[in-house]
């Protein structure tokens, strides 16, 4: 039951990560400028962010699309590594964009003519990705620990009744067997209509 809930929660978080990552570039990131209008490679150049607009696949939509695909692939594979990678990519590009935007404007404001809802959605998407990775990691770790215990323990030996006697013990004495102390059955001989010792 617990594993089923963990699996469902991880899948929901992964889907939410992908959806919010894809939606964020279509919202305002700074002022009236959408995230898809920023060229993603400008984040890594010396010039930084410029006023030049990008098209759909040269803007920030491309890295967000890549992260969303990784998150979706991680669901059937139940891979915490892939899910964590998706979250790190989303957070990384969003935070790097904020740094480069600050360097360009010498300030970051929130609200009108400042940071928009697209940036917030990008941050939320990255956090959701890390939460999904944590849920997946806990489920994978528990399954690995259970499989390891079952593989190393092996089948339990059968419990059989110990009927032997130690050397020098008398009939009817209490003997120590492999699984504790127990009283063996007395051997009885049956004669004609009566017991014979």
mmCIF file with all atom_site columns, C-alpha atoms in Angstrom:
data_model
loop_
_atom_site.group_PDB
_atom_site.id
_atom_site.type_symbol
_atom_site.label_atom_id
_atom_site.label_alt_id
_atom_site.label_comp_id
_atom_site.label_asym_id
_atom_site.label_entity_id
_atom_site.label_seq_id
_atom_site.pdbx_PDB_ins_code
_atom_site.Cartn_x
_atom_site.Cartn_y
_atom_site.Cartn_z
_atom_site.occupancy
_atom_site.B_iso_or_equiv
_atom_site.pdbx_formal_charge
_atom_site.auth_seq_id
_atom_site.auth_comp_id
_atom_site.auth_asym_id
_atom_site.auth_atom_id
_atom_site.pdbx_PDB_model_num
ATOM 1   C CA . UNK A 1 1   ? 0.000  0.000   0.000   1.00 0.00 ? 1   UNK A CA 1
ATOM 2   C CA . UNK A 1 2   ? 2.791  2.402   0.951   1.00 0.00 ? 2   UNK A CA 1
ATOM 3   C CA . UNK A 1 3   ? 4.732  1.593   -2.224  1.00 0.00 ? 3   UNK A CA 1
ATOM 4   C CA . UNK A 1 4   ? 1.636  2.208   -4.342  1.00 0.00 ? 4   UNK A CA 1
ATOM 5   C CA . UNK A 1 5   ? 1.107  5.627   -2.738  1.00 0.00 ? 5   UNK A CA 1
ATOM 6   C CA . UNK A 1 6   ? 4.780  6.524   -3.216  1.00 0.00 ? 6   UNK A CA 1
ATOM 7   C CA . UNK A 1 7   ? 4.625  5.479   -6.864  1.00 0.00 ? 7   UNK A CA 1
ATOM 8   C CA . UNK A 1 8   ? 1.495  7.546   -7.470  1.00 0.00 ? 8   UNK A CA 1
ATOM 9   C CA . UNK A 1 9   ? 2.915  10.587  -5.680  1.00 0.00 ? 9   UNK A CA 1
ATOM 10  C CA . UNK A 1 10  ? 6.179  10.405  -7.616  1.00 0.00 ? 10  UNK A CA 1
ATOM 11  C CA . UNK A 1 11  ? 4.339  10.150  -10.939 1.00 0.00 ? 11  UNK A CA 1
ATOM 12  C CA . UNK A 1 12  ? 2.071  13.113  -10.106 1.00 0.00 ? 12  UNK A CA 1
ATOM 13  C CA . UNK A 1 13  ? 5.031  15.280  -9.102  1.00 0.00 ? 13  UNK A CA 1
ATOM 14  C CA . UNK A 1 14  ? 6.920  14.296  -12.258 1.00 0.00 ? 14  UNK A CA 1
ATOM 15  C CA . UNK A 1 15  ? 3.965  15.193  -14.490 1.00 0.00 ? 15  UNK A CA 1
ATOM 16  C CA . UNK A 1 16  ? 3.504  18.492  -12.651 1.00 0.00 ? 16  UNK A CA 1
ATOM 17  C CA . UNK A 1 17  ? 7.210  19.214  -13.173 1.00 0.00 ? 17  UNK A CA 1
ATOM 18  C CA . UNK A 1 18  ? 6.936  18.642  -16.915 1.00 0.00 ? 18  UNK A CA 1
ATOM 19  C CA . UNK A 1 19  ? 3.744  20.685  -17.325 1.00 0.00 ? 19  UNK A CA 1
ATOM 20  C CA . UNK A 1 20  ? 4.963  23.702  -15.354 1.00 0.00 ? 20  UNK A CA 1
ATOM 21  C CA . UNK A 1 21  ? 8.344  23.626  -17.104 1.00 0.00 ? 21  UNK A CA 1
ATOM 22  C CA . UNK A 1 22  ? 6.672  23.757  -20.525 1.00 0.00 ? 22  UNK A CA 1
ATOM 23  C CA . UNK A 1 23  ? 4.256  26.499  -19.475 1.00 0.00 ? 23  UNK A CA 1
ATOM 24  C CA . UNK A 1 24  ? 6.773  28.858  -17.865 1.00 0.00 ? 24  UNK A CA 1
ATOM 25  C CA . UNK A 1 25  ? 8.439  30.166  -21.093 1.00 0.00 ? 25  UNK A CA 1
ATOM 26  C CA . UNK A 1 26  ? 5.045  31.306  -22.429 1.00 0.00 ? 26  UNK A CA 1
ATOM 27  C CA . UNK A 1 27  ? 4.529  33.640  -19.449 1.00 0.00 ? 27  UNK A CA 1
ATOM 28  C CA . UNK A 1 28  ? 6.216  36.948  -18.651 1.00 0.00 ? 28  UNK A CA 1
ATOM 29  C CA . UNK A 1 29  ? 9.723  36.609  -17.245 1.00 0.00 ? 29  UNK A CA 1
ATOM 30  C CA . UNK A 1 30  ? 10.696 40.253  -17.023 1.00 0.00 ? 30  UNK A CA 1
ATOM 31  C CA . UNK A 1 31  ? 8.345  43.080  -17.853 1.00 0.00 ? 31  UNK A CA 1
ATOM 32  C CA . UNK A 1 32  ? 6.287  42.109  -20.885 1.00 0.00 ? 32  UNK A CA 1
ATOM 33  C CA . UNK A 1 33  ? 8.938  39.797  -22.304 1.00 0.00 ? 33  UNK A CA 1
ATOM 34  C CA . UNK A 1 34  ? 8.212  36.067  -22.320 1.00 0.00 ? 34  UNK A CA 1
ATOM 35  C CA . UNK A 1 35  ? 10.800 33.425  -21.494 1.00 0.00 ? 35  UNK A CA 1
ATOM 36  C CA . UNK A 1 36  ? 10.714 32.078  -25.029 1.00 0.00 ? 36  UNK A CA 1
ATOM 37  C CA . UNK A 1 37  ? 11.995 35.463  -26.261 1.00 0.00 ? 37  UNK A CA 1
ATOM 38  C CA . UNK A 1 38  ? 15.340 35.083  -24.465 1.00 0.00 ? 38  UNK A CA 1
ATOM 39  C CA . UNK A 1 39  ? 18.029 33.221  -26.389 1.00 0.00 ? 39  UNK A CA 1
ATOM 40  C CA . UNK A 1 40  ? 19.215 30.437  -24.112 1.00 0.00 ? 40  UNK A CA 1
ATOM 41  C CA . UNK A 1 41  ? 22.868 30.497  -25.221 1.00 0.00 ? 41  UNK A CA 1
ATOM 42  C CA . UNK A 1 42  ? 23.175 34.167  -24.234 1.00 0.00 ? 42  UNK A CA 1
ATOM 43  C CA . UNK A 1 43  ? 23.191 32.978  -20.640 1.00 0.00 ? 43  UNK A CA 1
ATOM 44  C CA . UNK A 1 44  ? 26.665 31.535  -21.278 1.00 0.00 ? 44  UNK A CA 1
ATOM 45  C CA . UNK A 1 45  ? 28.240 34.351  -23.331 1.00 0.00 ? 45  UNK A CA 1
ATOM 46  C CA . UNK A 1 46  ? 30.189 37.383  -22.210 1.00 0.00 ? 46  UNK A CA 1
ATOM 47  C CA . UNK A 1 47  ? 27.629 39.772  -23.674 1.00 0.00 ? 47  UNK A CA 1
ATOM 48  C CA . UNK A 1 48  ? 24.822 38.299  -21.592 1.00 0.00 ? 48  UNK A CA 1
ATOM 49  C CA . UNK A 1 49  ? 21.165 39.015  -22.235 1.00 0.00 ? 49  UNK A CA 1
ATOM 50  C CA . UNK A 1 50  ? 20.412 41.344  -25.132 1.00 0.00 ? 50  UNK A CA 1
ATOM 51  C CA . UNK A 1 51  ? 17.222 42.794  -26.530 1.00 0.00 ? 51  UNK A CA 1
ATOM 52  C CA . UNK A 1 52  ? 17.354 40.457  -29.524 1.00 0.00 ? 52  UNK A CA 1
ATOM 53  C CA . UNK A 1 53  ? 14.323 38.159  -29.619 1.00 0.00 ? 53  UNK A CA 1
ATOM 54  C CA . UNK A 1 54  ? 14.486 34.419  -30.163 1.00 0.00 ? 54  UNK A CA 1
ATOM 55  C CA . UNK A 1 55  ? 12.076 32.054  -31.865 1.00 0.00 ? 55  UNK A CA 1
ATOM 56  C CA . UNK A 1 56  ? 10.448 29.068  -30.146 1.00 0.00 ? 56  UNK A CA 1
ATOM 57  C CA . UNK A 1 57  ? 13.365 26.640  -30.313 1.00 0.00 ? 57  UNK A CA 1
ATOM 58  C CA . UNK A 1 58  ? 16.170 29.146  -29.800 1.00 0.00 ? 58  UNK A CA 1
ATOM 59  C CA . UNK A 1 59  ? 14.633 30.602  -26.653 1.00 0.00 ? 59  UNK A CA 1
ATOM 60  C CA . UNK A 1 60  ? 14.332 29.277  -23.116 1.00 0.00 ? 60  UNK A CA 1
ATOM 61  C CA . UNK A 1 61  ? 11.571 26.952  -24.269 1.00 0.00 ? 61  UNK A CA 1
ATOM 62  C CA . UNK A 1 62  ? 14.211 24.521  -25.600 1.00 0.00 ? 62  UNK A CA 1
ATOM 63  C CA . UNK A 1 63  ? 15.953 23.721  -22.272 1.00 0.00 ? 63  UNK A CA 1
ATOM 64  C CA . UNK A 1 64  ? 12.587 23.561  -20.537 1.00 0.00 ? 64  UNK A CA 1
ATOM 65  C CA . UNK A 1 65  ? 11.368 21.123  -23.202 1.00 0.00 ? 65  UNK A CA 1
ATOM 66  C CA . UNK A 1 66  ? 14.468 18.955  -22.695 1.00 0.00 ? 66  UNK A CA 1
ATOM 67  C CA . UNK A 1 67  ? 13.927 18.911  -18.921 1.00 0.00 ? 67  UNK A CA 1
ATOM 68  C CA . UNK A 1 68  ? 10.244 18.020  -19.370 1.00 0.00 ? 68  UNK A CA 1
ATOM 69  C CA . UNK A 1 69  ? 11.126 15.088  -21.652 1.00 0.00 ? 69  UNK A CA 1
ATOM 70  C CA . UNK A 1 70  ? 13.642 13.804  -19.089 1.00 0.00 ? 70  UNK A CA 1
ATOM 71  C CA . UNK A 1 71  ? 11.002 14.051  -16.350 1.00 0.00 ? 71  UNK A CA 1
ATOM 72  C CA . UNK A 1 72  ? 8.495  12.069  -18.424 1.00 0.00 ? 72  UNK A CA 1
ATOM 73  C CA . UNK A 1 73  ? 11.081 9.388   -19.238 1.00 0.00 ? 73  UNK A CA 1
ATOM 74  C CA . UNK A 1 74  ? 11.880 9.071   -15.523 1.00 0.00 ? 74  UNK A CA 1
ATOM 75  C CA . UNK A 1 75  ? 8.290  8.026   -14.690 1.00 0.00 ? 75  UNK A CA 1
ATOM 76  C CA . UNK A 1 76  ? 8.213  4.522   -16.248 1.00 0.00 ? 76  UNK A CA 1
ATOM 77  C CA . UNK A 1 77  ? 11.878 3.966   -15.379 1.00 0.00 ? 77  UNK A CA 1
ATOM 78  C CA . UNK A 1 78  ? 11.321 5.090   -11.774 1.00 0.00 ? 78  UNK A CA 1
ATOM 79  C CA . UNK A 1 79  ? 14.700 6.775   -11.986 1.00 0.00 ? 79  UNK A CA 1
ATOM 80  C CA . UNK A 1 80  ? 15.556 9.204   -9.214  1.00 0.00 ? 80  UNK A CA 1
ATOM 81  C CA . UNK A 1 81  ? 18.684 10.227  -11.134 1.00 0.00 ? 81  UNK A CA 1
ATOM 82  C CA . UNK A 1 82  ? 16.786 11.308  -14.246 1.00 0.00 ? 82  UNK A CA 1
ATOM 83  C CA . UNK A 1 83  ? 14.114 13.028  -12.198 1.00 0.00 ? 83  UNK A CA 1
ATOM 84  C CA . UNK A 1 84  ? 16.716 14.908  -10.202 1.00 0.00 ? 84  UNK A CA 1
ATOM 85  C CA . UNK A 1 85  ? 18.489 15.891  -13.429 1.00 0.00 ? 85  UNK A CA 1
ATOM 86  C CA . UNK A 1 86  ? 15.263 17.398  -14.769 1.00 0.00 ? 86  UNK A CA 1
ATOM 87  C CA . UNK A 1 87  ? 14.761 19.433  -11.598 1.00 0.00 ? 87  UNK A CA 1
ATOM 88  C CA . UNK A 1 88  ? 18.366 20.652  -11.590 1.00 0.00 ? 88  UNK A CA 1
ATOM 89  C CA . UNK A 1 89  ? 18.159 21.699  -15.272 1.00 0.00 ? 89  UNK A CA 1
ATOM 90  C CA . UNK A 1 90  ? 15.003 23.728  -14.698 1.00 0.00 ? 90  UNK A CA 1
ATOM 91  C CA . UNK A 1 91  ? 16.316 25.413  -11.565 1.00 0.00 ? 91  UNK A CA 1
ATOM 92  C CA . UNK A 1 92  ? 19.723 25.936  -13.130 1.00 0.00 ? 92  UNK A CA 1
ATOM 93  C CA . UNK A 1 93  ? 18.462 27.756  -16.224 1.00 0.00 ? 93  UNK A CA 1
ATOM 94  C CA . UNK A 1 94  ? 15.959 29.806  -14.227 1.00 0.00 ? 94  UNK A CA 1
ATOM 95  C CA . UNK A 1 95  ? 18.466 30.929  -11.596 1.00 0.00 ? 95  UNK A CA 1
ATOM 96  C CA . UNK A 1 96  ? 21.192 31.558  -14.206 1.00 0.00 ? 96  UNK A CA 1
ATOM 97  C CA . UNK A 1 97  ? 18.753 33.705  -16.166 1.00 0.00 ? 97  UNK A CA 1
ATOM 98  C CA . UNK A 1 98  ? 18.004 35.711  -13.004 1.00 0.00 ? 98  UNK A CA 1
ATOM 99  C CA . UNK A 1 99  ? 21.734 36.297  -12.460 1.00 0.00 ? 99  UNK A CA 1
ATOM 100 C CA . UNK A 1 100 ? 22.285 37.410  -16.048 1.00 0.00 ? 100 UNK A CA 1
ATOM 101 C CA . UNK A 1 101 ? 19.204 39.630  -15.923 1.00 0.00 ? 101 UNK A CA 1
ATOM 102 C CA . UNK A 1 102 ? 20.504 41.263  -12.771 1.00 0.00 ? 102 UNK A CA 1
ATOM 103 C CA . UNK A 1 103 ? 23.871 41.872  -14.432 1.00 0.00 ? 103 UNK A CA 1
ATOM 104 C CA . UNK A 1 104 ? 22.099 43.510  -17.375 1.00 0.00 ? 104 UNK A CA 1
ATOM 105 C CA . UNK A 1 105 ? 19.795 45.785  -15.349 1.00 0.00 ? 105 UNK A CA 1
ATOM 106 C CA . UNK A 1 106 ? 21.809 46.096  -12.115 1.00 0.00 ? 106 UNK A CA 1
ATOM 107 C CA . UNK A 1 107 ? 18.567 45.275  -10.288 1.00 0.00 ? 107 UNK A CA 1
ATOM 108 C CA . UNK A 1 108 ? 15.740 42.772  -10.088 1.00 0.00 ? 108 UNK A CA 1
ATOM 109 C CA . UNK A 1 109 ? 12.294 44.018  -9.218  1.00 0.00 ? 109 UNK A CA 1
ATOM 110 C CA . UNK A 1 110 ? 9.113  42.050  -8.695  1.00 0.00 ? 110 UNK A CA 1
ATOM 111 C CA . UNK A 1 111 ? 5.792  42.936  -10.183 1.00 0.00 ? 111 UNK A CA 1
ATOM 112 C CA . UNK A 1 112 ? 5.042  45.386  -12.989 1.00 0.00 ? 112 UNK A CA 1
ATOM 113 C CA . UNK A 1 113 ? 8.029  45.830  -15.309 1.00 0.00 ? 113 UNK A CA 1
ATOM 114 C CA . UNK A 1 114 ? 9.913  43.324  -13.169 1.00 0.00 ? 114 UNK A CA 1
ATOM 115 C CA . UNK A 1 115 ? 10.041 39.595  -12.559 1.00 0.00 ? 115 UNK A CA 1
ATOM 116 C CA . UNK A 1 116 ? 6.907  37.921  -13.859 1.00 0.00 ? 116 UNK A CA 1
ATOM 117 C CA . UNK A 1 117 ? 4.974  34.770  -13.132 1.00 0.00 ? 117 UNK A CA 1
ATOM 118 C CA . UNK A 1 118 ? 7.018  32.796  -15.651 1.00 0.00 ? 118 UNK A CA 1
ATOM 119 C CA . UNK A 1 119 ? 10.102 32.971  -13.425 1.00 0.00 ? 119 UNK A CA 1
ATOM 120 C CA . UNK A 1 120 ? 8.087  31.900  -10.392 1.00 0.00 ? 120 UNK A CA 1
ATOM 121 C CA . UNK A 1 121 ? 6.613  28.985  -12.295 1.00 0.00 ? 121 UNK A CA 1
ATOM 122 C CA . UNK A 1 122 ? 10.082 27.941  -13.410 1.00 0.00 ? 122 UNK A CA 1
ATOM 123 C CA . UNK A 1 123 ? 11.337 27.918  -9.804  1.00 0.00 ? 123 UNK A CA 1
ATOM 124 C CA . UNK A 1 124 ? 8.287  25.950  -8.675  1.00 0.00 ? 124 UNK A CA 1
ATOM 125 C CA . UNK A 1 125 ? 8.818  23.449  -11.489 1.00 0.00 ? 125 UNK A CA 1
ATOM 126 C CA . UNK A 1 126 ? 12.425 22.837  -10.450 1.00 0.00 ? 126 UNK A CA 1
ATOM 127 C CA . UNK A 1 127 ? 11.459 22.309  -6.822  1.00 0.00 ? 127 UNK A CA 1
ATOM 128 C CA . UNK A 1 128 ? 8.724  19.869  -7.866  1.00 0.00 ? 128 UNK A CA 1
ATOM 129 C CA . UNK A 1 129 ? 11.311 17.942  -9.861  1.00 0.00 ? 129 UNK A CA 1
ATOM 130 C CA . UNK A 1 130 ? 13.585 17.606  -6.829  1.00 0.00 ? 130 UNK A CA 1
ATOM 131 C CA . UNK A 1 131 ? 10.652 16.496  -4.663  1.00 0.00 ? 131 UNK A CA 1
ATOM 132 C CA . UNK A 1 132 ? 9.716  13.875  -7.244  1.00 0.00 ? 132 UNK A CA 1
ATOM 133 C CA . UNK A 1 133 ? 13.326 12.671  -7.266  1.00 0.00 ? 133 UNK A CA 1
ATOM 134 C CA . UNK A 1 134 ? 13.303 12.406  -3.467  1.00 0.00 ? 134 UNK A CA 1
ATOM 135 C CA . UNK A 1 135 ? 10.097 10.345  -3.524  1.00 0.00 ? 135 UNK A CA 1
ATOM 136 C CA . UNK A 1 136 ? 11.509 8.095   -6.236  1.00 0.00 ? 136 UNK A CA 1
ATOM 137 C CA . UNK A 1 137 ? 14.813 7.717   -4.381  1.00 0.00 ? 137 UNK A CA 1
ATOM 138 C CA . UNK A 1 138 ? 13.071 6.634   -1.176  1.00 0.00 ? 138 UNK A CA 1
ATOM 139 C CA . UNK A 1 139 ? 11.006 4.042   -3.058  1.00 0.00 ? 139 UNK A CA 1
ATOM 140 C CA . UNK A 1 140 ? 14.057 2.726   -4.947  1.00 0.00 ? 140 UNK A CA 1
ATOM 141 C CA . UNK A 1 141 ? 16.174 2.556   -1.794  1.00 0.00 ? 141 UNK A CA 1
ATOM 142 C CA . UNK A 1 142 ? 13.509 0.617   0.113   1.00 0.00 ? 142 UNK A CA 1
ATOM 143 C CA . UNK A 1 143 ? 13.056 -1.837  -2.765  1.00 0.00 ? 143 UNK A CA 1
ATOM 144 C CA . UNK A 1 144 ? 16.831 -2.337  -3.063  1.00 0.00 ? 144 UNK A CA 1
ATOM 145 C CA . UNK A 1 145 ? 17.157 -2.958  0.681   1.00 0.00 ? 145 UNK A CA 1
ATOM 146 C CA . UNK A 1 146 ? 14.316 -5.511  0.626   1.00 0.00 ? 146 UNK A CA 1
ATOM 147 C CA . UNK A 1 147 ? 15.766 -7.334  -2.378  1.00 0.00 ? 147 UNK A CA 1
ATOM 148 C CA . UNK A 1 148 ? 19.200 -7.424  -0.735  1.00 0.00 ? 148 UNK A CA 1
ATOM 149 C CA . UNK A 1 149 ? 17.822 -8.946  2.461   1.00 0.00 ? 149 UNK A CA 1
ATOM 150 C CA . UNK A 1 150 ? 15.875 -11.595 0.559   1.00 0.00 ? 150 UNK A CA 1
ATOM 151 C CA . UNK A 1 151 ? 18.887 -12.452 -1.609  1.00 0.00 ? 151 UNK A CA 1
ATOM 152 C CA . UNK A 1 152 ? 21.373 -12.779 1.272   1.00 0.00 ? 152 UNK A CA 1
ATOM 153 C CA . UNK A 1 153 ? 19.081 -14.506 3.758   1.00 0.00 ? 153 UNK A CA 1
ATOM 154 C CA . UNK A 1 154 ? 18.183 -17.461 1.550   1.00 0.00 ? 154 UNK A CA 1
ATOM 155 C CA . UNK A 1 155 ? 15.510 -20.022 2.424   1.00 0.00 ? 155 UNK A CA 1
ATOM 156 C CA . UNK A 1 156 ? 15.078 -20.876 6.111   1.00 0.00 ? 156 UNK A CA 1
ATOM 157 C CA . UNK A 1 157 ? 16.181 -24.402 7.122   1.00 0.00 ? 157 UNK A CA 1
ATOM 158 C CA . UNK A 1 158 ? 13.308 -26.816 7.845   1.00 0.00 ? 158 UNK A CA 1
ATOM 159 C CA . UNK A 1 159 ? 12.500 -27.373 11.521  1.00 0.00 ? 159 UNK A CA 1
ATOM 160 C CA . UNK A 1 160 ? 12.591 -31.069 12.184  1.00 0.00 ? 160 UNK A CA 1
ATOM 161 C CA . UNK A 1 161 ? 11.991 -32.978 15.405  1.00 0.00 ? 161 UNK A CA 1
ATOM 162 C CA . UNK A 1 162 ? 15.193 -33.994 17.159  1.00 0.00 ? 162 UNK A CA 1
ATOM 163 C CA . UNK A 1 163 ? 14.842 -37.615 18.234  1.00 0.00 ? 163 UNK A CA 1
ATOM 164 C CA . UNK A 1 164 ? 18.448 -38.480 19.078  1.00 0.00 ? 164 UNK A CA 1
ATOM 165 C CA . UNK A 1 165 ? 20.033 -38.913 22.498  1.00 0.00 ? 165 UNK A CA 1
ATOM 166 C CA . UNK A 1 166 ? 23.395 -37.922 23.805  1.00 0.00 ? 166 UNK A CA 1
ATOM 167 C CA . UNK A 1 167 ? 25.866 -40.616 24.619  1.00 0.00 ? 167 UNK A CA 1
ATOM 168 C CA . UNK A 1 168 ? 25.351 -41.749 28.207  1.00 0.00 ? 168 UNK A CA 1
ATOM 169 C CA . UNK A 1 169 ? 21.853 -40.298 28.558  1.00 0.00 ? 169 UNK A CA 1
ATOM 170 C CA . UNK A 1 170 ? 19.083 -42.501 29.877  1.00 0.00 ? 170 UNK A CA 1
ATOM 171 C CA . UNK A 1 171 ? 15.770 -43.148 28.192  1.00 0.00 ? 171 UNK A CA 1
ATOM 172 C CA . UNK A 1 172 ? 13.368 -40.368 29.079  1.00 0.00 ? 172 UNK A CA 1
ATOM 173 C CA . UNK A 1 173 ? 16.087 -37.781 29.846  1.00 0.00 ? 173 UNK A CA 1
ATOM 174 C CA . UNK A 1 174 ? 15.661 -34.246 28.580  1.00 0.00 ? 174 UNK A CA 1
ATOM 175 C CA . UNK A 1 175 ? 18.045 -33.660 25.673  1.00 0.00 ? 175 UNK A CA 1
ATOM 176 C CA . UNK A 1 176 ? 19.299 -30.493 24.007  1.00 0.00 ? 176 UNK A CA 1
ATOM 177 C CA . UNK A 1 177 ? 18.447 -30.344 20.300  1.00 0.00 ? 177 UNK A CA 1
ATOM 178 C CA . UNK A 1 178 ? 19.450 -27.818 17.606  1.00 0.00 ? 178 UNK A CA 1
ATOM 179 C CA . UNK A 1 179 ? 16.341 -25.739 18.309  1.00 0.00 ? 179 UNK A CA 1
ATOM 180 C CA . UNK A 1 180 ? 16.171 -25.903 22.082  1.00 0.00 ? 180 UNK A CA 1
ATOM 181 C CA . UNK A 1 181 ? 15.314 -28.337 24.836  1.00 0.00 ? 181 UNK A CA 1
ATOM 182 C CA . UNK A 1 182 ? 12.551 -30.839 24.359  1.00 0.00 ? 182 UNK A CA 1
ATOM 183 C CA . UNK A 1 183 ? 11.348 -34.104 25.799  1.00 0.00 ? 183 UNK A CA 1
ATOM 184 C CA . UNK A 1 184 ? 11.633 -37.108 23.427  1.00 0.00 ? 184 UNK A CA 1
ATOM 185 C CA . UNK A 1 185 ? 8.892  -39.684 23.315  1.00 0.00 ? 185 UNK A CA 1
ATOM 186 C CA . UNK A 1 186 ? 9.377  -42.725 25.534  1.00 0.00 ? 186 UNK A CA 1
ATOM 187 C CA . UNK A 1 187 ? 9.749  -45.885 23.575  1.00 0.00 ? 187 UNK A CA 1
ATOM 188 C CA . UNK A 1 188 ? 7.165  -48.387 24.673  1.00 0.00 ? 188 UNK A CA 1
ATOM 189 C CA . UNK A 1 189 ? 6.976  -52.052 23.967  1.00 0.00 ? 189 UNK A CA 1
ATOM 190 C CA . UNK A 1 190 ? 3.659  -53.720 23.706  1.00 0.00 ? 190 UNK A CA 1
ATOM 191 C CA . UNK A 1 191 ? 3.142  -57.325 24.802  1.00 0.00 ? 191 UNK A CA 1
ATOM 192 C CA . UNK A 1 192 ? 0.057  -59.367 24.800  1.00 0.00 ? 192 UNK A CA 1
ATOM 193 C CA . UNK A 1 193 ? -2.539 -57.165 26.364  1.00 0.00 ? 193 UNK A CA 1
ATOM 194 C CA . UNK A 1 194 ? -0.041 -55.399 28.677  1.00 0.00 ? 194 UNK A CA 1
ATOM 195 C CA . UNK A 1 195 ? 3.012  -53.146 28.554  1.00 0.00 ? 195 UNK A CA 1
ATOM 196 C CA . UNK A 1 196 ? 6.450  -54.626 28.943  1.00 0.00 ? 196 UNK A CA 1
ATOM 197 C CA . UNK A 1 197 ? 9.358  -52.403 29.999  1.00 0.00 ? 197 UNK A CA 1
#
